[in-house]
Amino acid sequence: MANDIPLNWFLYFSAAAFAIGLTGVLLRRNAIAVLMAIEIMLNAANVNLVAFWRYGTPAAGAGPMPGVILALLVVTVAAAEVAVGIGLVLLCYRRWRAVDVDRYDTLSG
Amino acid sequence: MDVGTALIAQSHRVDLSPTTAIVWALWLLVGFAGIFPGIVAYMVWLERKVAARFQDRIGPNRVGPFGLLQPIADAIKLIVKESIVPRPADGLVHLLAPVIVLASAFLTLAVVPFAVGLVPIDPPSGLVYLIAVSSLSPLGIFLAGWSSRNKYSLIGAMRAVAQLVSYEIPQVLATIPVVLWAGSLSLVSIFDHQAKFGWNAFTPPGLLAFAIFLIAGVAEVNRTPFDIPEAESEIIAGYHTEYSGMRFGLFFLAEYLGVFAISCVATVLFLGGGMPLPFSSFPVNLIDGSVGSYILADAILLAVFLAKVLLFIFAMFWVRATLPRMRIDRLMNFAWKYLVPLCVLNILFAAAWFEVVVRPGRIEAGRWAVGMIGVGLLTAAGVQLVFWANRKLAAAAPIDADWPAVGAARGG
Amino acid sequence: MPPNVVPLDLRDFLCIAPALVLAFWGLVVIAADLGRFRRLDPDARRVACGRATLVGVGLALASAVFLAWVDALAQSDAPRLVALFGDSLGGYFARTDGLIFFGTLARGLAVDVLNVLFLVLLAMVVWMSTSYGFTDDLGEYFALMLWATVGMMLLAAAEELATLFIALETTTICLYLATAFERSRRRSAEAGLKYFVYGSVSSALFLYGLSLVYGLAGSTYFDAIGRVLRGGDAGLAGNLAGASALLLLLVGFGFKVSAVPFQQWVPDVYEGAPAPVAAWIATGSKVASFVAMLKVFVHALGPWSHPSGSVMGPGWLGVVAVVAAVTMTYGNLAALAQKDLKRMLAYSSIAHAGYMLVGVAAASVSTEGPASAGAVVYYLIVYALANVGAFAVAAWLARDKGTEAIADLDGLAGRSPSLAVCIVVLMLSLIGVPPFAGFFGKLYVFMEALRQGPSDTRIVLTWLVALGLFNSVVSAFYYVRVLKAMYLREPSGRPIEPARPALALPIAAAAVLVTVLGVVPGPLVDLSRSVAVPMLTAGRLDVPAAVDVPAPAPPAEKPSGVAWHPETPTD
Amino acid sequence: MARSLFLAIAALGLLAALGTVLARNLVRAALHLVAFFFCVACLFVMLEAEFLAAVQVLIYIGAVAILLMFGIMLTRNAATAEADLSGGWRVPGVIAGLCVFAALAFGINNAVSPSGSGAWSAIVARPALEPAEGVAWKAERSRAIDDMPRVVGEQFMTRYALAFELAGLLLTAALVGAVALAREEPAPGDSEPATAVEAEAAVGTTP
């Protein structure tokens, strides 16, 4: 199929999304916003994984779909991370009445 | 491949060929823009009639014979009414919310096999798709509540999301026995399986799953007795308090479409789709490849399918006219302490049923009888166990301990 | 099931029995706490929960020791194994390919030794947790500690990237939560959130690097990646994607092992977390992360360590060397200024990560081959033992004073002389003073760094070793401050209460172990070497047996009953 | 056709990602995030992984986004869920992001895969999946695409059994820990296994 999408396009998309996510992590000070930026980065990695699975030549004995399985595991991990993150954010919010990471000041570092 | 055959053929892959595009366009035009809203309109009429009868009234009877034109009048009224958006509201989100809810309800119908070949798309992961799109509606509801900048809207939205998320779990778990027996997530395969093994509701674990699915389904579409998110007497109208005109109409449409969709899905998953008889593949075996046989079989299937759906819808109206609203803590308790454990146990029973009856590949009278009695007793024992354990737990806790507000009010 | 699907060999679950026991026991502890212990008064409840947890750890330890015995027997006397357990099970245990679950997990003596280490450390940490009350959710707390350990065990045994990733996440997520468990203090919640934010960003970076590695190699198995990289002649030259992948993976592991510049979370988290949790982050999590790092970098990405033969060319060796140098220097210098015991231990653990990174660098260039990674394993064991003891001291302070200032130790020698001696031993071992095990750890790591053929990597690693020696001297200053407080100062305020067995025992046990391993280092050194070889060669069929070590014979025969045949490419 | 579709989806996705990062209003940011998730799901469909796309919508939009919204609601006044970008870090952050993107894009452009499939930029079409003599993976992959749920199940029950079990443990641990942390100070004798959702519901009823 000559009109197919090149592998690179997916990779560029994912690289851009990853960079945006990373920028978000650096820019935002709100813990929940940071969490969202992290989700973007995880999704970028997932696009990579699935694109490599579909376009690449597997090494010997790699199984039919390591990329997809890894992506599914990442989805699981992301869900768990968000649950844990929201739990921690709520905990801190109850103590400080603030969600901005800068405002937490007990520890000297 | 001519369009006629393409309509019949059930596509298993998403592709972008012109044929599929035509099929999809047809479905969109006929089904989603024409038939389904029509069905919804007359569901509303039916509901008003049924509720009226339950309350010893007559119901709509002014517009047209038996009030049959009433839905059209209602629709015109909703369309021409002014759409009022509160000034502090988040305009875009306010508009987007009903669209998301409606899209969720519409998209659910895209994988329902109404009859042989009458399914827009049959992806191999159809059931996951179904669950995925139906999980969009909490998002829309939440956004509706949030964007309205109204206390009652927000409370209603929070209630709705908590309820929808909770009841989604038993709903999904209840479909697992069906998937286990059919060995596939495709709804067409599930239909085929029932043509071979009888309706899923006619097995002990299937019956339990069916009941759980229905209960959770009623909760998923926010209908009485689970209509806490829009409880008029407490929070006006919940998340759509601040909606008027056609935006409100979209929510209205989405709710009834949801009722219709959940009935369709329950019919396909548990009641053998459009098959009129439980243990025979009656209309499907008429098909001999000719177009005429297709039309005949599909006509029978479609008619029976709609009759079953109507039955469900009527049952929901009946429940609504009869039962009072549940208290929210009871509602949550019911989902987490009764339905979820029952579902988990039920998966084990379903596995037993699979080993006894389904494993040989065709239904055998002896094994079927053994399965009915053995697994049936097992299932009954499981239900007893869950209820007994909950009663024990409830007895151990002080009265109303599950509702701190009451206890505190009494203590103070 | 279609015929081409090879079913799972259920006997594989026997090989992860310790992890299974711990995972199950977590639920048992929660249930017991909810059902029974919650009615007791807080102190009794804490002790009951701790004891219940210890029972589970003991069971897991028993199964791990049993598996170690079986695996040792498989190497020495396989026929006897068959005679003992019958053809099926005995034959299964006697297999020498060392891989289970379709090659995703390693098995064998190496894994068993690490499991025993984790469990011994966990037992000390759990016992320490019963010494003072810092949380009300005891069942959940102990369950999370057990589950974190499950993650660590499988992380250290993983032979494949998907398993590695999920094990890593299990470990860290349990630890994020446990960090925030001290409900009475705000700093615990803050530490939990900080740990979480840094940790999840690092795992996102790690994951992206991992996806690039998967794209480059087409496989997620360490061994297959290594083989692909060795086969590709292009190396890293001009392959910026490969370099980015390497860097991202390095960032991910750098966070987990607390290497500079990814160390910002360490002092805060160690300070804010309850002392036992901090101990577990500093020891268990670090051991597991270092083992995983060794596997990924030396085994899978080994061909990229210095592909051009020069340490400063493309390749991870130069980066790791620089990171190691900066890490140990930064850790030691920053530790000098600390007044809080846990913060000091945090910086010192950063410094130790630097020494161990020298070992990682050495493992890829040493003439000893994979056996040289034994130095890192030895160092890890010694470091972990000493640190658990040191954190028990922090728990002691936290119990009595609520803070962990070093000044609170003033005059301890007069009040509990025997424990003071134990603490002296721990500190001396952390400095690396000769009769104690820490000395041999450093010696061994530095020796491996120096043991290499003539090349320009030699000069860099020699400088690294020199820097390490200088740093050891620096570290003496702050460790000695603890000793000074105990022996030379008089207590200013209320002196601290004597330790109960829950605290005394971990301190004493750590001190005794560190001394014994220092006086008789031979057996553990041999063991670490024999652990390192299969750890870094699992699934590799072309590695000759290590020369001077009584190492297990590397896998020589084709795995039987496994779907994964590494040497028979399917295309 | 496919290319223009891809470009449209990718552009939308990146815009949504930017919106997530830059939006001041957190709920708006979450909404952008939902759009991004949806675009990624569309890309999965274009990569012939429909099952994964459905899972993406189910988990990310149905669960993660909702959870994030709950988090925002419970920590902010609903009407003023505004959050500032950090001032001093703005320029370095953007520069770092651009540098990362440039490095990755440059790397992707020049990457040479050692696995034998050549440079990434040379792969312009996905490999055909007609079974060929001696190439087993083509048949494997074509089966994986046609019947993905089943193959995923098989993989999770065989090759990745351990990872699957571990994922279950991870979710259990996250649930147990998050509930223990997010719970209000527990009353003595309170043994009710309250879930996070339940706790939210309780909050919702007693405003």
mmCIF file of C-alpha atoms in Angstrom, chain B residues 90-348:
data_model
loop_
_atom_site.group_PDB
_atom_site.id
_atom_site.type_symbol
_atom_site.label_atom_id
_atom_site.label_comp_id
_atom_site.label_asym_id
_atom_site.label_seq_id
_atom_site.Cartn_x
_atom_site.Cartn_y
_atom_site.Cartn_z
ATOM 1 C CA ASP B 90 -18.610 27.823 30.996
ATOM 2 C CA GLY B 91 -20.217 28.210 27.592
ATOM 3 C CA LEU B 92 -18.367 25.670 25.504
ATOM 4 C CA VAL B 93 -18.438 22.968 28.147
ATOM 5 C CA HIS B 94 -22.075 23.701 28.819
ATOM 6 C CA LEU B 95 -22.831 22.957 25.187
ATOM 7 C CA LEU B 96 -20.487 20.001 24.959
ATOM 8 C CA ALA B 97 -21.874 18.110 27.953
ATOM 9 C CA PRO B 98 -25.256 17.024 26.504
ATOM 10 C CA VAL B 99 -23.540 16.173 23.235
ATOM 11 C CA ILE B 100 -21.162 13.787 24.978
ATOM 12 C CA VAL B 101 -23.984 12.119 26.876
ATOM 13 C CA LEU B 102 -26.014 11.731 23.721
ATOM 14 C CA ALA B 103 -23.049 10.467 21.710
ATOM 15 C CA SER B 104 -22.421 7.859 24.363
ATOM 16 C CA ALA B 105 -25.982 6.583 24.103
ATOM 17 C CA PHE B 106 -25.927 6.585 20.302
ATOM 18 C CA LEU B 107 -22.554 4.893 19.967
ATOM 19 C CA THR B 108 -23.703 2.064 22.188
ATOM 20 C CA LEU B 109 -26.221 1.090 19.560
ATOM 21 C CA ALA B 110 -23.558 0.767 16.881
ATOM 22 C CA VAL B 111 -22.605 -2.782 17.814
ATOM 23 C CA VAL B 112 -26.028 -4.198 18.628
ATOM 24 C CA PRO B 113 -26.992 -6.960 16.186
ATOM 25 C CA PHE B 114 -30.693 -6.375 15.682
ATOM 26 C CA ALA B 115 -30.939 -9.252 13.255
ATOM 27 C CA VAL B 116 -28.672 -11.245 10.999
ATOM 28 C CA GLY B 117 -26.641 -8.679 9.098
ATOM 29 C CA LEU B 118 -28.385 -5.764 10.713
ATOM 30 C CA VAL B 119 -25.406 -4.597 12.674
ATOM 31 C CA PRO B 120 -23.443 -1.504 11.739
ATOM 32 C CA ILE B 121 -20.145 -2.925 12.823
ATOM 33 C CA ASP B 122 -19.077 -6.093 14.543
ATOM 34 C CA PRO B 123 -15.596 -5.593 15.921
ATOM 35 C CA PRO B 124 -13.976 -8.585 17.595
ATOM 36 C CA SER B 125 -13.843 -6.561 20.787
ATOM 37 C CA GLY B 126 -17.449 -5.422 20.551
ATOM 38 C CA LEU B 127 -18.331 -5.754 24.203
ATOM 39 C CA VAL B 128 -15.292 -3.782 25.324
ATOM 40 C CA TYR B 129 -16.258 -1.129 22.823
ATOM 41 C CA LEU B 130 -19.758 -1.116 24.261
ATOM 42 C CA ILE B 131 -18.517 -0.672 27.803
ATOM 43 C CA ALA B 132 -16.035 1.946 26.684
ATOM 44 C CA VAL B 133 -18.550 4.165 24.950
ATOM 45 C CA SER B 134 -21.083 3.779 27.712
ATOM 46 C CA SER B 135 -18.430 4.945 30.157
ATOM 47 C CA LEU B 136 -18.353 8.278 28.337
ATOM 48 C CA SER B 137 -21.653 9.387 29.779
ATOM 49 C CA PRO B 138 -20.399 10.028 33.348
ATOM 50 C CA LEU B 139 -17.955 12.482 31.818
ATOM 51 C CA GLY B 140 -20.709 14.374 30.063
ATOM 52 C CA ILE B 141 -22.847 14.425 33.165
ATOM 53 C CA PHE B 142 -19.997 15.647 35.265
ATOM 54 C CA LEU B 143 -19.244 18.426 32.814
ATOM 55 C CA ALA B 144 -22.900 19.418 32.718
ATOM 56 C CA GLY B 145 -22.958 19.746 36.476
ATOM 57 C CA TRP B 146 -19.679 21.557 36.665
ATOM 58 C CA SER B 147 -20.255 24.004 33.842
ATOM 59 C CA SER B 148 -23.631 25.130 35.177
ATOM 60 C CA ARG B 149 -22.116 26.869 38.206
ATOM 61 C CA ASN B 150 -25.056 25.763 40.259
ATOM 62 C CA LYS B 151 -24.846 24.033 43.598
ATOM 63 C CA TYR B 152 -27.610 21.585 42.830
ATOM 64 C CA SER B 153 -26.180 20.796 39.456
ATOM 65 C CA LEU B 154 -22.806 20.018 40.951
ATOM 66 C CA ILE B 155 -24.245 17.865 43.695
ATOM 67 C CA GLY B 156 -26.323 16.033 41.166
ATOM 68 C CA ALA B 157 -23.319 15.513 38.955
ATOM 69 C CA MET B 158 -21.216 14.182 41.812
ATOM 70 C CA ARG B 159 -23.988 11.824 42.800
ATOM 71 C CA ALA B 160 -24.463 10.716 39.233
ATOM 72 C CA VAL B 161 -20.808 10.026 38.621
ATOM 73 C CA ALA B 162 -20.391 8.148 41.877
ATOM 74 C CA GLN B 163 -23.431 6.063 41.057
ATOM 75 C CA LEU B 164 -22.529 5.428 37.434
ATOM 76 C CA VAL B 165 -18.965 4.465 38.235
ATOM 77 C CA SER B 166 -20.105 2.130 40.997
ATOM 78 C CA TYR B 167 -22.762 0.375 38.981
ATOM 79 C CA GLU B 168 -20.548 0.058 35.951
ATOM 80 C CA ILE B 169 -18.511 -2.528 37.825
ATOM 81 C CA PRO B 170 -21.303 -5.069 38.439
ATOM 82 C CA GLN B 171 -22.616 -4.352 34.971
ATOM 83 C CA VAL B 172 -19.318 -5.271 33.382
ATOM 84 C CA LEU B 173 -18.753 -8.226 35.668
ATOM 85 C CA ALA B 174 -22.197 -9.561 34.843
ATOM 86 C CA THR B 175 -21.292 -9.845 31.173
ATOM 87 C CA ILE B 176 -18.262 -11.990 31.883
ATOM 88 C CA PRO B 177 -20.191 -15.308 32.048
ATOM 89 C CA VAL B 178 -21.611 -14.571 28.618
ATOM 90 C CA VAL B 179 -18.186 -13.840 27.217
ATOM 91 C CA LEU B 180 -16.821 -16.948 28.845
ATOM 92 C CA TRP B 181 -19.430 -19.184 27.238
ATOM 93 C CA ALA B 182 -19.305 -17.614 23.810
ATOM 94 C CA GLY B 183 -15.523 -17.408 23.884
ATOM 95 C CA SER B 184 -15.648 -14.053 22.186
ATOM 96 C CA LEU B 185 -16.306 -10.410 22.838
ATOM 97 C CA SER B 186 -18.151 -9.952 19.581
ATOM 98 C CA LEU B 187 -21.875 -9.525 20.070
ATOM 99 C CA VAL B 188 -22.571 -11.472 16.905
ATOM 100 C CA SER B 189 -20.641 -14.426 18.279
ATOM 101 C CA ILE B 190 -22.619 -14.181 21.485
ATOM 102 C CA PHE B 191 -25.815 -14.246 19.435
ATOM 103 C CA ASP B 192 -24.540 -17.284 17.537
ATOM 104 C CA HIS B 193 -23.651 -19.021 20.757
ATOM 105 C CA GLN B 194 -27.189 -18.593 22.013
ATOM 106 C CA ALA B 195 -28.558 -19.994 18.790
ATOM 107 C CA LYS B 196 -26.625 -23.134 19.609
ATOM 108 C CA PHE B 197 -26.930 -23.409 23.382
ATOM 109 C CA GLY B 198 -30.165 -21.693 24.212
ATOM 110 C CA TRP B 199 -30.632 -18.267 25.697
ATOM 111 C CA ASN B 200 -28.129 -17.298 28.284
ATOM 112 C CA ALA B 201 -30.817 -16.254 30.723
ATOM 113 C CA PHE B 202 -32.016 -19.855 30.805
ATOM 114 C CA THR B 203 -28.977 -21.037 32.732
ATOM 115 C CA PRO B 204 -28.639 -20.552 36.475
ATOM 116 C CA PRO B 205 -25.546 -18.311 36.378
ATOM 117 C CA GLY B 206 -26.944 -16.603 33.312
ATOM 118 C CA LEU B 207 -30.176 -15.807 35.129
ATOM 119 C CA LEU B 208 -28.280 -14.315 38.033
ATOM 120 C CA ALA B 209 -26.064 -12.323 35.692
ATOM 121 C CA PHE B 210 -29.130 -11.196 33.795
ATOM 122 C CA ALA B 211 -30.762 -9.925 36.960
ATOM 123 C CA ILE B 212 -27.633 -8.115 38.039
ATOM 124 C CA PHE B 213 -27.185 -6.657 34.588
ATOM 125 C CA LEU B 214 -30.713 -5.348 34.568
ATOM 126 C CA ILE B 215 -30.449 -3.798 38.015
ATOM 127 C CA ALA B 216 -27.143 -2.194 37.182
ATOM 128 C CA GLY B 217 -28.530 -1.135 33.841
ATOM 129 C CA VAL B 218 -31.433 0.677 35.454
ATOM 130 C CA ALA B 219 -28.933 2.423 37.688
ATOM 131 C CA GLU B 220 -26.760 3.286 34.716
ATOM 132 C CA VAL B 221 -29.580 5.201 33.057
ATOM 133 C CA ASN B 222 -30.506 6.973 36.302
ATOM 134 C CA ARG B 223 -34.058 5.724 36.477
ATOM 135 C CA THR B 224 -36.166 5.123 39.528
ATOM 136 C CA PRO B 225 -35.407 3.647 42.009
ATOM 137 C CA PHE B 226 -31.894 4.815 41.227
ATOM 138 C CA ASP B 227 -32.679 8.355 40.129
ATOM 139 C CA ILE B 228 -30.803 10.027 42.937
ATOM 140 C CA PRO B 229 -28.738 12.189 40.566
ATOM 141 C CA GLU B 230 -31.869 13.992 39.449
ATOM 142 C CA ALA B 231 -34.026 13.615 42.520
ATOM 143 C CA GLU B 232 -36.519 16.477 42.020
ATOM 144 C CA SER B 233 -37.504 16.736 45.638
ATOM 145 C CA GLU B 234 -33.902 17.126 46.812
ATOM 146 C CA ILE B 235 -31.828 18.821 44.188
ATOM 147 C CA ILE B 236 -34.337 20.147 41.641
ATOM 148 C CA ALA B 237 -33.220 18.274 38.558
ATOM 149 C CA GLY B 238 -29.644 17.420 39.339
ATOM 150 C CA TYR B 239 -27.059 17.982 36.698
ATOM 151 C CA HIS B 240 -29.467 19.347 34.097
ATOM 152 C CA THR B 241 -31.100 21.924 36.317
ATOM 153 C CA GLU B 242 -29.616 24.750 34.281
ATOM 154 C CA TYR B 243 -30.494 23.328 30.903
ATOM 155 C CA SER B 244 -33.433 24.397 28.859
ATOM 156 C CA GLY B 245 -34.681 24.226 25.324
ATOM 157 C CA MET B 246 -33.117 21.726 23.008
ATOM 158 C CA ARG B 247 -30.055 21.302 25.209
ATOM 159 C CA PHE B 248 -32.346 19.879 27.828
ATOM 160 C CA GLY B 249 -33.994 17.963 25.023
ATOM 161 C CA LEU B 250 -30.662 16.302 24.265
ATOM 162 C CA PHE B 251 -30.373 15.071 27.837
ATOM 163 C CA PHE B 252 -33.922 13.875 27.627
ATOM 164 C CA LEU B 253 -33.189 12.086 24.381
ATOM 165 C CA ALA B 254 -30.041 10.586 25.841
ATOM 166 C CA GLU B 255 -31.849 9.225 28.866
ATOM 167 C CA TYR B 256 -34.515 7.438 26.888
ATOM 168 C CA LEU B 257 -32.016 6.325 24.295
ATOM 169 C CA GLY B 258 -30.028 4.883 27.163
ATOM 170 C CA VAL B 259 -33.060 2.943 28.311
ATOM 171 C CA PHE B 260 -33.538 1.645 24.804
ATOM 172 C CA ALA B 261 -29.864 0.776 24.396
ATOM 173 C CA ILE B 262 -29.616 -1.054 27.697
ATOM 174 C CA SER B 263 -32.704 -3.057 26.779
ATOM 175 C CA CYS B 264 -31.211 -3.933 23.407
ATOM 176 C CA VAL B 265 -27.927 -5.014 24.953
ATOM 177 C CA ALA B 266 -29.665 -7.097 27.597
ATOM 178 C CA THR B 267 -31.729 -8.738 24.878
ATOM 179 C CA VAL B 268 -28.684 -9.594 22.831
ATOM 180 C CA LEU B 269 -26.568 -10.771 25.712
ATOM 181 C CA PHE B 270 -29.113 -12.765 27.674
ATOM 182 C CA LEU B 271 -32.317 -13.279 25.750
ATOM 183 C CA GLY B 272 -30.988 -14.599 22.493
ATOM 184 C CA GLY B 273 -31.478 -11.449 20.459
ATOM 185 C CA GLY B 274 -34.375 -11.803 18.122
ATOM 186 C CA MET B 275 -34.867 -15.519 18.475
ATOM 187 C CA PRO B 276 -38.423 -16.354 19.435
ATOM 188 C CA LEU B 277 -37.727 -19.779 20.955
ATOM 189 C CA PRO B 278 -35.156 -20.500 23.635
ATOM 190 C CA PHE B 279 -33.563 -23.710 22.446
ATOM 191 C CA SER B 280 -33.920 -23.545 18.711
ATOM 192 C CA SER B 281 -32.160 -21.529 16.095
ATOM 193 C CA PHE B 282 -35.513 -21.116 14.397
ATOM 194 C CA PRO B 283 -35.406 -18.092 12.135
ATOM 195 C CA VAL B 284 -31.685 -18.292 11.537
ATOM 196 C CA ASN B 285 -31.942 -21.781 10.119
ATOM 197 C CA LEU B 286 -34.356 -20.536 7.483
ATOM 198 C CA ILE B 287 -31.523 -18.704 5.777
ATOM 199 C CA ASP B 288 -30.388 -20.584 2.731
ATOM 200 C CA GLY B 289 -28.414 -17.855 1.087
ATOM 201 C CA SER B 290 -31.167 -16.324 -1.011
ATOM 202 C CA VAL B 291 -32.150 -12.725 -0.454
ATOM 203 C CA GLY B 292 -35.742 -13.718 0.229
ATOM 204 C CA SER B 293 -34.774 -16.013 3.085
ATOM 205 C CA TYR B 294 -32.665 -13.256 4.567
ATOM 206 C CA ILE B 295 -35.556 -10.855 4.469
ATOM 207 C CA LEU B 296 -37.938 -13.377 5.999
ATOM 208 C CA ALA B 297 -35.583 -14.365 8.808
ATOM 209 C CA ASP B 298 -34.629 -10.807 9.525
ATOM 210 C CA ALA B 299 -38.217 -9.709 9.654
ATOM 211 C CA ILE B 300 -38.996 -12.366 12.258
ATOM 212 C CA LEU B 301 -35.841 -11.593 14.215
ATOM 213 C CA LEU B 302 -36.441 -7.884 14.175
ATOM 214 C CA ALA B 303 -40.054 -8.204 15.264
ATOM 215 C CA VAL B 304 -39.217 -10.515 18.149
ATOM 216 C CA PHE B 305 -36.257 -8.371 19.109
ATOM 217 C CA LEU B 306 -38.383 -5.283 19.322
ATOM 218 C CA ALA B 307 -41.027 -7.155 21.284
ATOM 219 C CA LYS B 308 -38.453 -8.209 23.857
ATOM 220 C CA VAL B 309 -37.064 -4.703 24.058
ATOM 221 C CA LEU B 310 -40.559 -3.394 24.565
ATOM 222 C CA LEU B 311 -40.987 -5.837 27.401
ATOM 223 C CA PHE B 312 -37.897 -4.502 29.125
ATOM 224 C CA ILE B 313 -38.951 -0.947 28.584
ATOM 225 C CA PHE B 314 -42.348 -1.668 30.000
ATOM 226 C CA ALA B 315 -40.775 -3.335 33.008
ATOM 227 C CA MET B 316 -38.676 -0.248 33.637
ATOM 228 C CA PHE B 317 -41.741 1.989 33.427
ATOM 229 C CA TRP B 318 -43.536 -0.342 35.768
ATOM 230 C CA VAL B 319 -40.701 -0.182 38.272
ATOM 231 C CA ARG B 320 -40.647 3.567 37.991
ATOM 232 C CA ALA B 321 -44.337 3.834 38.655
ATOM 233 C CA THR B 322 -44.130 1.517 41.641
ATOM 234 C CA LEU B 323 -40.931 1.906 43.627
ATOM 235 C CA PRO B 324 -39.711 4.872 45.672
ATOM 236 C CA ARG B 325 -36.244 6.320 45.397
ATOM 237 C CA MET B 326 -33.335 4.680 47.208
ATOM 238 C CA ARG B 327 -31.198 6.409 49.788
ATOM 239 C CA ILE B 328 -27.726 7.099 48.429
ATOM 240 C CA ASP B 329 -25.778 5.130 51.014
ATOM 241 C CA ARG B 330 -28.086 2.160 50.517
ATOM 242 C CA LEU B 331 -27.532 2.534 46.828
ATOM 243 C CA MET B 332 -23.763 2.382 47.187
ATOM 244 C CA ASN B 333 -23.981 -0.449 49.688
ATOM 245 C CA PHE B 334 -26.109 -2.406 47.313
ATOM 246 C CA ALA B 335 -23.604 -2.054 44.495
ATOM 247 C CA TRP B 336 -20.480 -2.787 46.494
ATOM 248 C CA LYS B 337 -21.692 -5.250 49.073
ATOM 249 C CA TYR B 338 -24.278 -7.250 47.162
ATOM 250 C CA LEU B 339 -23.835 -6.951 43.427
ATOM 251 C CA VAL B 340 -20.060 -7.025 43.168
ATOM 252 C CA PRO B 341 -19.538 -10.085 45.397
ATOM 253 C CA LEU B 342 -22.415 -11.826 43.650
ATOM 254 C CA CYS B 343 -20.845 -11.106 40.283
ATOM 255 C CA VAL B 344 -17.492 -12.443 41.375
ATOM 256 C CA LEU B 345 -19.062 -15.625 42.694
ATOM 257 C CA ASN B 346 -21.156 -15.863 39.579
ATOM 258 C CA ILE B 347 -18.067 -15.978 37.408
ATOM 259 C CA LEU B 348 -17.036 -19.130 39.247
#
